[in-house]
Coordinates of C-alpha atoms in Angstrom, one line a residue:
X1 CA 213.0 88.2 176.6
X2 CA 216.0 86.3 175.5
X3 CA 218.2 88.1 172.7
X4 CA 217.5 85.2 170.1
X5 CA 213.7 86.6 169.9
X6 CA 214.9 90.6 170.1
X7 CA 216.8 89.7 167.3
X8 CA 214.3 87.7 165.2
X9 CA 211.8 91.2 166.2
X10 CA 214.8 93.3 164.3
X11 CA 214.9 91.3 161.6
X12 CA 210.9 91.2 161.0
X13 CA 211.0 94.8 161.5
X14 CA 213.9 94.8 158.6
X15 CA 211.3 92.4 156.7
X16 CA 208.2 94.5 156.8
X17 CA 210.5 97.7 155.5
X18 CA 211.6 94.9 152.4
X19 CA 207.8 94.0 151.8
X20 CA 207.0 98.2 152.1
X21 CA 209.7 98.6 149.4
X22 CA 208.1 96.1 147.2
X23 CA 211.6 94.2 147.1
X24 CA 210.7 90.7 146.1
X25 CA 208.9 88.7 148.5
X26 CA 210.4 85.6 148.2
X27 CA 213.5 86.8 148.5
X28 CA 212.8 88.6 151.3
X29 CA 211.2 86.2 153.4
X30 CA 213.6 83.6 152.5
X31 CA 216.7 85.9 153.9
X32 CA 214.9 86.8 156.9
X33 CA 213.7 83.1 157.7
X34 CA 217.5 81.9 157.3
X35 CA 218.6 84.8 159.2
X36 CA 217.1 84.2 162.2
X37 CA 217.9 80.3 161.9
X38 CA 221.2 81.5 162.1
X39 CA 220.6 83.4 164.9
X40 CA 219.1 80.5 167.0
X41 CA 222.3 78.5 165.9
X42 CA 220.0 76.1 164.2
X43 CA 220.3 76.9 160.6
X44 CA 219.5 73.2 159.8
X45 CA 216.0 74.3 160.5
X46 CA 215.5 76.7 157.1
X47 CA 216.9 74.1 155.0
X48 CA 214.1 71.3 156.5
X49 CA 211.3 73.6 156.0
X50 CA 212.4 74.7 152.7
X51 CA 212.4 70.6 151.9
X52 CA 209.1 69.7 153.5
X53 CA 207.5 72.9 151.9
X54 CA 208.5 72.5 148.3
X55 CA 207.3 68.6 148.6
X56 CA 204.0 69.3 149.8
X57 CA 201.9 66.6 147.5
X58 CA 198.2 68.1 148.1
X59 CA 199.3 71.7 148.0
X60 CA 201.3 71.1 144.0
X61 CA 198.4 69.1 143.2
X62 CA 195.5 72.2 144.2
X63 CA 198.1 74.9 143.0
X64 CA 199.7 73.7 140.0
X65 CA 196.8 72.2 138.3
X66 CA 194.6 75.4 139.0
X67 CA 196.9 77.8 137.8
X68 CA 197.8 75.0 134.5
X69 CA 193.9 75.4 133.8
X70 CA 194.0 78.7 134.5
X71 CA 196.2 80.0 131.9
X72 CA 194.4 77.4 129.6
X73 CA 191.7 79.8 130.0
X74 CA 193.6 82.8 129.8
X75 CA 195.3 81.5 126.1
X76 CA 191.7 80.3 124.8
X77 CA 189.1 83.7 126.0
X78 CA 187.0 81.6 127.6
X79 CA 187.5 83.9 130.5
X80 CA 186.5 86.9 128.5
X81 CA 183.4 85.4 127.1
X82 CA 182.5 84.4 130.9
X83 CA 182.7 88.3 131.4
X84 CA 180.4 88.8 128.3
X85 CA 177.9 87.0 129.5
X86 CA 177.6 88.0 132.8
X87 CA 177.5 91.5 132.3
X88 CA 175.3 92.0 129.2
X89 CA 171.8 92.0 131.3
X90 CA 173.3 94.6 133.8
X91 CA 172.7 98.1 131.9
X92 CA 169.6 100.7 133.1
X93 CA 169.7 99.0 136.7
X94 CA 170.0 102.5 138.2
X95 CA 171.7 102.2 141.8
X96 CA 171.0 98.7 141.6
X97 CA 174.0 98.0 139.7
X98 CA 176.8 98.1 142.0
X99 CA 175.0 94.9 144.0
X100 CA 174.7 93.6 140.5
X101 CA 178.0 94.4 139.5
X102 CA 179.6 92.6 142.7
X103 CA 177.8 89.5 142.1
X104 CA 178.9 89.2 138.5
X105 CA 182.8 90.0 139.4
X106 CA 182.4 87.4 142.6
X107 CA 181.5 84.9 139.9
X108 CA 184.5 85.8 138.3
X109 CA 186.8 86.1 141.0
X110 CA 186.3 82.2 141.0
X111 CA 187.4 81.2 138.0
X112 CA 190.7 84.2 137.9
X113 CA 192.0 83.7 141.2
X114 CA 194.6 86.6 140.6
X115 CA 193.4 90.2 141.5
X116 CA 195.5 91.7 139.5
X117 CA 194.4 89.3 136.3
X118 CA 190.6 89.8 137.3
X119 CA 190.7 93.6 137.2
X120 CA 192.1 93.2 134.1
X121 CA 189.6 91.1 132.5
X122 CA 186.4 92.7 134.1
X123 CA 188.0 96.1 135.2
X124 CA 187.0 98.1 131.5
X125 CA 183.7 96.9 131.0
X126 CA 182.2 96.9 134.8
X127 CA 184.0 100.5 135.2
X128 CA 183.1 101.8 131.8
X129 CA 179.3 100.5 132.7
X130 CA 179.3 101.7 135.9
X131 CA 180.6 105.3 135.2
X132 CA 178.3 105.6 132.7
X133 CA 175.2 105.0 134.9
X134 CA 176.2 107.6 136.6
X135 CA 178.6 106.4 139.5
X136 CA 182.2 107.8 140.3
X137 CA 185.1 106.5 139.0
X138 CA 186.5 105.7 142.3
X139 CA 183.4 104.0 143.2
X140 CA 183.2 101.9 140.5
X141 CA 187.2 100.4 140.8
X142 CA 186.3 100.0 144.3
X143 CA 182.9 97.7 143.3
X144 CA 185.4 95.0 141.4
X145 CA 188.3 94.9 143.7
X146 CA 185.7 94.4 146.7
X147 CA 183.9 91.7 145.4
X148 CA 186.3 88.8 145.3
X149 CA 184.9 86.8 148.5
X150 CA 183.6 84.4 146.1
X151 CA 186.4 83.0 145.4
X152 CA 186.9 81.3 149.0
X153 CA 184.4 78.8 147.2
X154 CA 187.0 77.6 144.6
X155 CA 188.7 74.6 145.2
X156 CA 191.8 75.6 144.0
X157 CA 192.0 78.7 146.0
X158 CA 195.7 78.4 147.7
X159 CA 194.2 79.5 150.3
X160 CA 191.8 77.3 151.0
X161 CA 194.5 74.2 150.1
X162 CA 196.7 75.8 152.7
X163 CA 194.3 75.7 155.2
X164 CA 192.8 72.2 154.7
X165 CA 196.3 70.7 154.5
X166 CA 197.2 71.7 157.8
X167 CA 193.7 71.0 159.4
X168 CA 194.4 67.2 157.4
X169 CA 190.7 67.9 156.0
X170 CA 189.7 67.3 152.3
X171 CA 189.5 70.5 150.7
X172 CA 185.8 70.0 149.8
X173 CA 184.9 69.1 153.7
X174 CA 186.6 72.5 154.6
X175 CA 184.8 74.5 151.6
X176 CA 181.8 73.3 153.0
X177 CA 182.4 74.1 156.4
X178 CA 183.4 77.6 155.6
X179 CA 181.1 77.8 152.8
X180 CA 177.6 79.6 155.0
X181 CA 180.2 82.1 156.4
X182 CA 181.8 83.3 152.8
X183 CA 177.5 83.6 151.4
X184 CA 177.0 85.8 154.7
X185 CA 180.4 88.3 154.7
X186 CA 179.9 88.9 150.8
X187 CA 176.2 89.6 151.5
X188 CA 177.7 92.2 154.4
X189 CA 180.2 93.2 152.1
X190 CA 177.5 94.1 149.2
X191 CA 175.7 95.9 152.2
X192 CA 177.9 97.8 153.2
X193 CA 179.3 99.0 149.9
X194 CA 176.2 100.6 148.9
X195 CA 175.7 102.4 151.5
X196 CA 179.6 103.6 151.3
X197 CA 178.1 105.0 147.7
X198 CA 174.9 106.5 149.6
X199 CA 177.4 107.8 152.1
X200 CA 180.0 109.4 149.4
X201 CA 177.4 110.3 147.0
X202 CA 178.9 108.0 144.7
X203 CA 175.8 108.0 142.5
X204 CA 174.0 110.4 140.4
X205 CA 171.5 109.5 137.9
X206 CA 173.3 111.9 134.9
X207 CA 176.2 111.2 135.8
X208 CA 179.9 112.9 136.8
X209 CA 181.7 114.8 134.8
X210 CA 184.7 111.4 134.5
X211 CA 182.3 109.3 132.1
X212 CA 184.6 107.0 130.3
X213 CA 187.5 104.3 131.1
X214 CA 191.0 106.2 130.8
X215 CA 193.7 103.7 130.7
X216 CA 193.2 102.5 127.4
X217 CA 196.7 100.0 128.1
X218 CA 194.6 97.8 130.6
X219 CA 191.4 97.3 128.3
X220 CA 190.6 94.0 127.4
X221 CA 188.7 93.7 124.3
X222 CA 185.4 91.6 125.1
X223 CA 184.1 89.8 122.5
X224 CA 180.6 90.9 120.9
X225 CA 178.5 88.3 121.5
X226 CA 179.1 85.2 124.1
X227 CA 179.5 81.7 123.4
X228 CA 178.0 80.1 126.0
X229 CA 180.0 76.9 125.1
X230 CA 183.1 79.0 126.1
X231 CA 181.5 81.2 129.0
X232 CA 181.0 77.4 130.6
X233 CA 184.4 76.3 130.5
X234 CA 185.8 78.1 133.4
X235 CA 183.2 77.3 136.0
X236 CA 182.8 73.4 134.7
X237 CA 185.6 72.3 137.0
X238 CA 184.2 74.5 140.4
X239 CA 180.5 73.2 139.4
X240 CA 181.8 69.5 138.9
X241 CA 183.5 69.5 142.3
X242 CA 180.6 70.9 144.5
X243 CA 177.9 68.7 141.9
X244 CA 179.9 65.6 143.6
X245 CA 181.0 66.5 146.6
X246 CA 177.3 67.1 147.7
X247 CA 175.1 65.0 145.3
X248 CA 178.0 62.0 145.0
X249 CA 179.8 61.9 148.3
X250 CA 180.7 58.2 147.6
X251 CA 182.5 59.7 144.3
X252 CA 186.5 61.3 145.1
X253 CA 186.7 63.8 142.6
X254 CA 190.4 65.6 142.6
X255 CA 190.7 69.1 142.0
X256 CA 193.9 68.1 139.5
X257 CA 190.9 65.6 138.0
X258 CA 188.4 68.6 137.4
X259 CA 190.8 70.8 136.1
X260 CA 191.8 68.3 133.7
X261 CA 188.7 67.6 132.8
X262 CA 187.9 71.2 132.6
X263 CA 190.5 71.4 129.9
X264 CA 189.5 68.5 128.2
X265 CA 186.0 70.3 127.8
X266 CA 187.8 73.5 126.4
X267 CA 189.6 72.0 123.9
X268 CA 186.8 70.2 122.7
X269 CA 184.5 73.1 122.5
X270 CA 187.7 75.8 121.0
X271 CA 188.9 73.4 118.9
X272 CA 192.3 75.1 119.8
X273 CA 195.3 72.9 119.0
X274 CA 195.6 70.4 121.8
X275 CA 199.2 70.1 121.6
X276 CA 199.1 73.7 122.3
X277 CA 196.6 73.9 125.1
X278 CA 198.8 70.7 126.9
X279 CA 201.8 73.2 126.3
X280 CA 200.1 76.2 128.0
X281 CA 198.1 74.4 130.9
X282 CA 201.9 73.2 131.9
X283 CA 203.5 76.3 131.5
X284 CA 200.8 77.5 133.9
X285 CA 201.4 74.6 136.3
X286 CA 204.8 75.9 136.3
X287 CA 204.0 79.5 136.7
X288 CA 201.9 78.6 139.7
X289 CA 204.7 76.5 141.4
X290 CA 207.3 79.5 141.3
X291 CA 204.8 82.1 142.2
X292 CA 202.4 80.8 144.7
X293 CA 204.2 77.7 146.3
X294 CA 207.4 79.6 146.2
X295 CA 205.8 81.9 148.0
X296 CA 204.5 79.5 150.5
X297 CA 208.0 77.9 150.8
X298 CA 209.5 81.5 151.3
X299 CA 206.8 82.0 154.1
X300 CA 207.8 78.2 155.4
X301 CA 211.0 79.4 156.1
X302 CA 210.4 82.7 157.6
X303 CA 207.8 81.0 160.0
X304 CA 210.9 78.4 160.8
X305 CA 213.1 81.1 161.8
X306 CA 210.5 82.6 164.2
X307 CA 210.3 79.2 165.8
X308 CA 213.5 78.3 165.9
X309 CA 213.9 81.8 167.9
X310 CA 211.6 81.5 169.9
X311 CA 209.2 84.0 169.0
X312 CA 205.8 81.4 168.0
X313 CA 205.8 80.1 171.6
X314 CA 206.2 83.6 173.0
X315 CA 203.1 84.5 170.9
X316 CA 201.2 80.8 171.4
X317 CA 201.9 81.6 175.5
X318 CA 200.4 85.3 174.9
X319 CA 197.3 84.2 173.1
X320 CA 196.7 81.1 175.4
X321 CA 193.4 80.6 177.5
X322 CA 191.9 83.3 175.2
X323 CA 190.0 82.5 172.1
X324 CA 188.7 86.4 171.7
X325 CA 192.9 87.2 172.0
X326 CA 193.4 84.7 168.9
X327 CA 191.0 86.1 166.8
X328 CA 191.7 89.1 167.2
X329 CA 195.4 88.7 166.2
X330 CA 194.5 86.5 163.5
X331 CA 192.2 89.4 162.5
X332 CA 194.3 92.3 162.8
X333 CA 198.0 91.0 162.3
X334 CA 197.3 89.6 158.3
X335 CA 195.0 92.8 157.8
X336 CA 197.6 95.1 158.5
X337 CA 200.7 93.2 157.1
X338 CA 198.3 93.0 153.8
X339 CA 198.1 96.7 153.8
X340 CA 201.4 97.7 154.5
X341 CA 202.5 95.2 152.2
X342 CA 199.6 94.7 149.1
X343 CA 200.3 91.0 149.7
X344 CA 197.4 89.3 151.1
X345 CA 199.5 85.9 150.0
X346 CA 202.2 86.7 152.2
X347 CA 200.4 87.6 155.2
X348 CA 198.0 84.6 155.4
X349 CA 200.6 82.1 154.4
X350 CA 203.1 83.3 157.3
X351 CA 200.1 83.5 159.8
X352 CA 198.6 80.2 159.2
X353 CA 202.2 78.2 158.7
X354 CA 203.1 80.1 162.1
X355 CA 200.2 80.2 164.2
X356 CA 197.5 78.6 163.0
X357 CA 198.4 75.1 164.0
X358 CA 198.5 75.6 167.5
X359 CA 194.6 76.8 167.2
X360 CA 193.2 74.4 169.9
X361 CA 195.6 75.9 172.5
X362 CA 193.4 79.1 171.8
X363 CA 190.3 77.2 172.2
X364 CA 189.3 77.2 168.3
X365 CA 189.8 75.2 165.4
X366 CA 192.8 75.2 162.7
X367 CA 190.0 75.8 159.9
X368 CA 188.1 78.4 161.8
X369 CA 191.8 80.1 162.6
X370 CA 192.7 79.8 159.3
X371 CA 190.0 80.8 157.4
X372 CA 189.7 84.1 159.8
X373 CA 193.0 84.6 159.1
X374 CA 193.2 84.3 155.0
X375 CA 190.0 86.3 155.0
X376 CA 191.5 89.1 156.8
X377 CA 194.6 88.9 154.7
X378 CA 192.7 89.3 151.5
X379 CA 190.9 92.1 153.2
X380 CA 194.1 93.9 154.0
X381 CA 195.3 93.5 150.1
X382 CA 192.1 94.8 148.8
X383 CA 193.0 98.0 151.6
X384 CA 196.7 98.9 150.4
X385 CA 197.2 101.4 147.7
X386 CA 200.8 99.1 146.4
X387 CA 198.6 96.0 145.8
X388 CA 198.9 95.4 142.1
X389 CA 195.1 94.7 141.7
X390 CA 194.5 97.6 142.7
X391 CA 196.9 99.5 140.6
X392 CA 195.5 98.2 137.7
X393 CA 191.9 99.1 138.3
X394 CA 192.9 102.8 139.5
X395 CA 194.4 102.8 136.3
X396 CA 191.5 101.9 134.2
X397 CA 188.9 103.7 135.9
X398 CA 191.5 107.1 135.9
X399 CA 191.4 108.3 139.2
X400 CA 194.6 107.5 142.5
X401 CA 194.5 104.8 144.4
X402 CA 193.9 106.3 147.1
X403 CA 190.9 107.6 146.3
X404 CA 190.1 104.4 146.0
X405 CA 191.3 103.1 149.1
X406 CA 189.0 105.6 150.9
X407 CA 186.1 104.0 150.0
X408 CA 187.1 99.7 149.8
X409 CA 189.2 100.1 152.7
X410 CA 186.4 101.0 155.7
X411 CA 183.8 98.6 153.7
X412 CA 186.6 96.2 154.4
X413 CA 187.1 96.8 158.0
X414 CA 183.1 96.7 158.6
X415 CA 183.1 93.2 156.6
X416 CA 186.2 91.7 158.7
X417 CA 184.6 93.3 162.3
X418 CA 181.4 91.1 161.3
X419 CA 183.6 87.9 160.2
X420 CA 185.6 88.3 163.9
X421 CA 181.9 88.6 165.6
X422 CA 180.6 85.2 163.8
X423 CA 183.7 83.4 163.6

């Protein structure tokens, strides 16, 4: 190997340790992309990624206007009467409330995108339910931060705009595409978590001795009764999108369109000031353009530098003439970087800006590649005792992380070996 690509290895190796240290991200993948630009003698390289990154029309338009109508829903508690509602009917289900518990926080998961935001919002009630049916703590944080394959449906799942941009497919052709395969893992994944309770002894009908929520900083006051009016508004603009997409397929529906329409709805039913919602749904655009698109620029640039060095074709040449070979690296490489890391962002954006394009040299397809590959990602977040989702929900159910981690991480790892066998 030439020294430009046993450099660009140091300097990844210097990156994961940044990423271990929980130094920011950005930053770090940023430095290490320009690095090894500099290295190659083609520093020109950074910059032009950096520039076609932070311009990317259909990725802004996805991210932005999700996150704007996002904190809309944040500001208003539409959100929280969403969580009302769907867990009200779930008490004296016995062992059949961990299933019933994953469905109602996959629901969720599509309308909060973050994990962090989403064990917030659900963590205290589904915890303090669950532990008072008569499941472990543990097992109960594990229920809501293993249940967000749902959100692969949403339309403005980064993820999913990420992927569709660089297959050139509209995001509602590739959410239909991948949409059979994210029904069957989360059906695997619900599987497999209750017998990881079974297996535990997670469950006992009176209970353990840990029967109430601890970390009384991360409760989120629900309110008493629902207003189904408000429990509507965050799903409107996912249920609009897939209403036309498969009933009007004549009809272009944007996801910036549903959004805004989904705020429109909200401010009609909340009767909050508009002037105030407009202020907050463009503070969240905002929000979402440094957080999530600067992380896929950071990511733009670190992928640049392992070009420009050399190190993508060594990999492409590795992986071609052998499909099995690319899934398993798309499988295994964003798992682990998610775990050592807590980032599932991180690792699926560098993967899929890296290698993911050069899919049909491997015999598959970019969304097939992709989707395997942001899957896995989220897989590895949900696995890593630093992810801040996970943090949060430790926290409210009392008990370590890793205790946690023990149980989400092999129901993970079953989930992800089924994905790589269907995929």
């Amino acid at each position: 190997m030439t020294f430009e690509i046993w450099a660009a290895l140091a300097v990844v190796c210097i990156t994961v340790y940044g990423l271990l240290k929980r130094w920011e991200t950005r930053l770090v993948l940023l430095t290490s992309g320009f690095a090894m630009c500099l290295l190659a003698l083609d520093p020109i390289a950074a910059f032009k990624q950096f520039d076609k990154s932070m311009t990317n029309a259909s990725l802004i338009v996805v991210v932005c206007s999700a996150m704007g109508f996002a904190r809309v829903m944040n500001i208003t508690g539409c959100d929280l009467h969403l969580v009302r509602l769907l867990t009200k009917p779930l008490n004296r289900l016995g062992i059949a409330l961990l299933p019933c518990c994953m469905i109602v926080t996959g629901v969720v998961s599509i309308a909060i995108s973050s994990l962090a935001g989403m064990c917030a919002a659900i963590g205290p009630t589904i915890c303090a339910l669950m532990i008072r049916a008569g499941f472990r703590p543990a097992m109960a944080a594990c229920t809501v931060i293993a249940s967000t394959l749902p959100s692969f449906w949403s339309p403005g799942s980064s993820h999913n705009g990420f992927v569709a941009k660089i297959a050139d497919w509209p995001i509602m052709d590739y959410l239909t595409y991948t949409g059979t395969r994210t029904l069957l893992i989360s059906i695997v994944c619900i599987i497999v978590m209750v017998a990881a309770c079974l297996l535990f002894g997670d469950y006992k009908k009176g209970g353990f001795e840990n029967d109430g929520v601890h970390d009384s900083e991360n409760k989120v006051e629900l309110p008493e009764k629902a207003n189904l009016l408000w429990a509507f508004a965050p799903l409107l603009p996912v249920i609009l999108l897939f209403v036309v997409a498969i009933g009007f397929p004549q009809v272009k529906v944007s996801v910036a369109t549903a959004m805004l329409i989904g705020v429109i709805y909200t401010m009609i039913v909340t009767r909050v000031s508009p002037a105030d919602l407009t202020k907050r749904f463009f503070d969240g655009m905002g929000q979402g353009y440094g957080s999530i698109l600067g992380l896929i620029i950071a990511a733009g640039v670190f992928a640049a530098g392992l070009r420009s060095c050399g190190v993508i074709d060594v990999f492409v040449e590795a992986l071609k003439g052998s499909s099995d070979l690319a899934k398993l690296g798309a499988a295994v490489g964003p798992y682990v970087l998610g775990v050592m890391t807590g980032s599932g962002d991180a690792a699926a954006f560098a993967f899929n800006e890296a290698v993911t394009p050069h899919a049909a040299s491997f015999g598959m397809t970019i969304p097939d590649l992709g989707y395997l590959a942001s899957v896995a990602a989220t897989f590895g977040r949900v696995s890593s005792p630093l992810a801040a989702g996970v943090i949060v929900i430790s926290g409210i159910a009392g008990v370590s992380p890793i205790e946690v981690i023990k149980r989400s991480a092999p129901v993970q790892i079953c989930t992800l070996a089924f994905l790589f066998f269907i995929s």
